[in-house]
PDB file of C-alpha atoms in Angstrom:
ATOM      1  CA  UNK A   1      11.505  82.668  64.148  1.00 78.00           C
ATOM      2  CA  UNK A   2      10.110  82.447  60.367  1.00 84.00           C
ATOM      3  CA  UNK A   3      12.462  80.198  57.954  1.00 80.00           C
ATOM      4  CA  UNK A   4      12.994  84.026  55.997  1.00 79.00           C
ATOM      5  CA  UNK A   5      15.285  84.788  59.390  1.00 85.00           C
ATOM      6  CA  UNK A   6      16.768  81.658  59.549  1.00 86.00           C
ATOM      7  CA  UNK A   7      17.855  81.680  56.244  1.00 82.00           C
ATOM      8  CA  UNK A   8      19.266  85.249  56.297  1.00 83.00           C
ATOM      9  CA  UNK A   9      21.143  84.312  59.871  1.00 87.00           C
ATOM     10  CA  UNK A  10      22.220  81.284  58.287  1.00 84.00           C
ATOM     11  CA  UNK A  11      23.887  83.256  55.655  1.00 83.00           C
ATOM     12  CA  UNK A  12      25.281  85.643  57.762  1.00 87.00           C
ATOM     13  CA  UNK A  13      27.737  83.083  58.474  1.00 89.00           C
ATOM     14  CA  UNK A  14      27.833  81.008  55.048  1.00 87.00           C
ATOM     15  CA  UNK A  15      28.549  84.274  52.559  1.00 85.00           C
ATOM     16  CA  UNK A  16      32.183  84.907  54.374  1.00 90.00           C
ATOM     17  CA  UNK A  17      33.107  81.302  54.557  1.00 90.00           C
ATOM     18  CA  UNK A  18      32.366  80.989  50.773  1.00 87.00           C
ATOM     19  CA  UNK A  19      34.188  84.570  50.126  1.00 89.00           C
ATOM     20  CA  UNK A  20      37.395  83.297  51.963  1.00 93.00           C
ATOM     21  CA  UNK A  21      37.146  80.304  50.181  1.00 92.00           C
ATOM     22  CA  UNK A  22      37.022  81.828  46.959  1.00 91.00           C
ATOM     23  CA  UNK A  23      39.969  83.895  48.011  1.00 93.00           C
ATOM     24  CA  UNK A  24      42.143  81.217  49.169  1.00 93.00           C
ATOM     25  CA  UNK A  25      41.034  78.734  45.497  1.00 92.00           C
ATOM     26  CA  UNK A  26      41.902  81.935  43.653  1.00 92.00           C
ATOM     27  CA  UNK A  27      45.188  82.550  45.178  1.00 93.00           C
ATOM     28  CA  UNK A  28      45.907  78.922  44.574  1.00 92.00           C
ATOM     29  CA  UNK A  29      44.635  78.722  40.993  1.00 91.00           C
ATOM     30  CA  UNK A  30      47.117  81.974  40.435  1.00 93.00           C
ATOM     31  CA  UNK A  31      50.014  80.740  42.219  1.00 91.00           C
ATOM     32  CA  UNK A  32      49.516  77.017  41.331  1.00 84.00           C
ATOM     33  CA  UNK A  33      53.056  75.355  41.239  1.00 88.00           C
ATOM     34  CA  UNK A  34      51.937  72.503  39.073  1.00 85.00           C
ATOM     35  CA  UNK A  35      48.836  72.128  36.674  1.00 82.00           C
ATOM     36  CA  UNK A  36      47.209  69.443  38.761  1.00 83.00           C
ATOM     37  CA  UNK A  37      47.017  72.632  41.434  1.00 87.00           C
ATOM     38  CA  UNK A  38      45.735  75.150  39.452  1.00 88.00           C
ATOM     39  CA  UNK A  39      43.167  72.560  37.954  1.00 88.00           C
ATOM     40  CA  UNK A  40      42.315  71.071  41.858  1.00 88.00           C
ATOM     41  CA  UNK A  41      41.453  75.446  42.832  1.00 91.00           C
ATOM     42  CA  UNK A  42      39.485  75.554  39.690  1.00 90.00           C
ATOM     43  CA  UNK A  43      37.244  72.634  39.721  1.00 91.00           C
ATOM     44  CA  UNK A  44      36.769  73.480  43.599  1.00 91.00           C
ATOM     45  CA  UNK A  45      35.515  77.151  42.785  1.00 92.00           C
ATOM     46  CA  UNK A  46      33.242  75.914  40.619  1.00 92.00           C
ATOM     47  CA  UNK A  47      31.522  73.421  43.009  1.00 92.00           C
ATOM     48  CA  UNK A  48      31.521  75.760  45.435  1.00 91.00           C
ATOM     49  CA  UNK A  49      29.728  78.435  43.270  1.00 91.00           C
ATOM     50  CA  UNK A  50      27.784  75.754  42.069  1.00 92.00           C
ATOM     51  CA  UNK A  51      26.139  74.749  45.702  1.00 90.00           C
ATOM     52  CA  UNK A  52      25.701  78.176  46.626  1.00 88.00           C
ATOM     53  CA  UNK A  53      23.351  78.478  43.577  1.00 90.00           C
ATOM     54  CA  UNK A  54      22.066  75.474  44.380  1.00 88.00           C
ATOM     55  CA  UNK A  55      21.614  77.199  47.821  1.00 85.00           C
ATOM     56  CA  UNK A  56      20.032  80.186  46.086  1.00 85.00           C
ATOM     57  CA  UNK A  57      18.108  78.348  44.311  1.00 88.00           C
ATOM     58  CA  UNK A  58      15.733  76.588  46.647  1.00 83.00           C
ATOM     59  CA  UNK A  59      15.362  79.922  48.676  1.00 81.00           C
ATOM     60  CA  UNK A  60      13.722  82.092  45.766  1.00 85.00           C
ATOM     61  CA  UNK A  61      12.144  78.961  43.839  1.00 84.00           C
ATOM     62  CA  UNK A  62      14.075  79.604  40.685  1.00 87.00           C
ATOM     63  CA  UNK A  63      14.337  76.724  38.145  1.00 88.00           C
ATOM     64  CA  UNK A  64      16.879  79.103  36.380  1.00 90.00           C
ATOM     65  CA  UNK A  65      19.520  78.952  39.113  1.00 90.00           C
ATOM     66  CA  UNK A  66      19.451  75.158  39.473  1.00 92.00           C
ATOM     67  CA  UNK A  67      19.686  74.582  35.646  1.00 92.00           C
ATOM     68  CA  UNK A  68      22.848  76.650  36.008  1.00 92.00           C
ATOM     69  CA  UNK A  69      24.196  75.347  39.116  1.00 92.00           C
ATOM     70  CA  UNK A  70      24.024  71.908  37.363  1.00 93.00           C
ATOM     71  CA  UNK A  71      25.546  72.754  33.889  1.00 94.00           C
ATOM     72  CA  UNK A  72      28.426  74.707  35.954  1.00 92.00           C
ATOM     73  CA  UNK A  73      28.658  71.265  37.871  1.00 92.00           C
ATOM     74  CA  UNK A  74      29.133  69.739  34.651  1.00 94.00           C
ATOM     75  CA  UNK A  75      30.935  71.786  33.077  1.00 92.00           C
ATOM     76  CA  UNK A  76      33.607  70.935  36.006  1.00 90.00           C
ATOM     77  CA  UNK A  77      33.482  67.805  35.869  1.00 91.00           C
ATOM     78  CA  UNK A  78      33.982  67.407  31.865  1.00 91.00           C
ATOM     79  CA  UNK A  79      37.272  70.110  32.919  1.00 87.00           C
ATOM     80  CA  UNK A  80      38.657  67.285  35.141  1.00 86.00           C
ATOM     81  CA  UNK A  81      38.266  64.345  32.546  1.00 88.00           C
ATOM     82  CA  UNK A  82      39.630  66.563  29.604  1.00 87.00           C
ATOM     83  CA  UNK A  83      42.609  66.973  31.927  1.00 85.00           C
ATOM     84  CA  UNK A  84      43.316  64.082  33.180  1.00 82.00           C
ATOM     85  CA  UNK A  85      43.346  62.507  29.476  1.00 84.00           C
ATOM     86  CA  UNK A  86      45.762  65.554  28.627  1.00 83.00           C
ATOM     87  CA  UNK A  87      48.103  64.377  31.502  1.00 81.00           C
ATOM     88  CA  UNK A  88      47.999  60.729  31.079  1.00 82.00           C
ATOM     89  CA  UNK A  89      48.315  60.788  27.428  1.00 82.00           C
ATOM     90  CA  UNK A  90      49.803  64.243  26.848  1.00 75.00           C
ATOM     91  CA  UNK A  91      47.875  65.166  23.808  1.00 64.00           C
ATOM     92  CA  UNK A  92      44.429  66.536  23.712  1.00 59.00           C
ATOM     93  CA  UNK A  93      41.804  65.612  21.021  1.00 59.00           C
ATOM     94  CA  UNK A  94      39.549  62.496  19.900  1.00 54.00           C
TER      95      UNK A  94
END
């Protein structure tokens, strides 16, 4: 078995796990009873769509993908600081 077929099988079974996953973050970042929800369903979409780039990314040998997975990573992250100063301080800004 070449690492081509392995890689397709494996995403046979990775692609719907990501797509319910997606689903369920996106009903939660909709429905969200409390900000700290909604942000929690956002920041985990965009890991998740970050790895599977990341995924992606190694399999077709594109620099392109894992500059994005990383800035989307980022991007994230900076979400959940910017956040978390909003809710412990209640005002946003320098």
């Amino acid at each position: 078995m070449s690492l081509e077929s392995q890689f397709f099988l494996l995403m046979k079974f990775v692609i719907p796990v990501y797509l319910l996953a997606f689903i369920i973050y996106a009903v939660r970042a909709f429905k969200g009873p409390t900000i700290v929800d909604i942000i929690l369903a956002v920041d985990c979409l965009s890991f998740d769509v970050a790895a599977f780039m990341a995924i992606l990314a190694v399999y077709f040998k594109s620099v392109y993908l894992v500059s994005g997975a990383i800035i989307l990573a980022l991007w994230a992250y900076l979400l959940d600081i910017y956040v978390a100063k909003y809710l412990v301080s209640r005002e946003v800004g320098a």
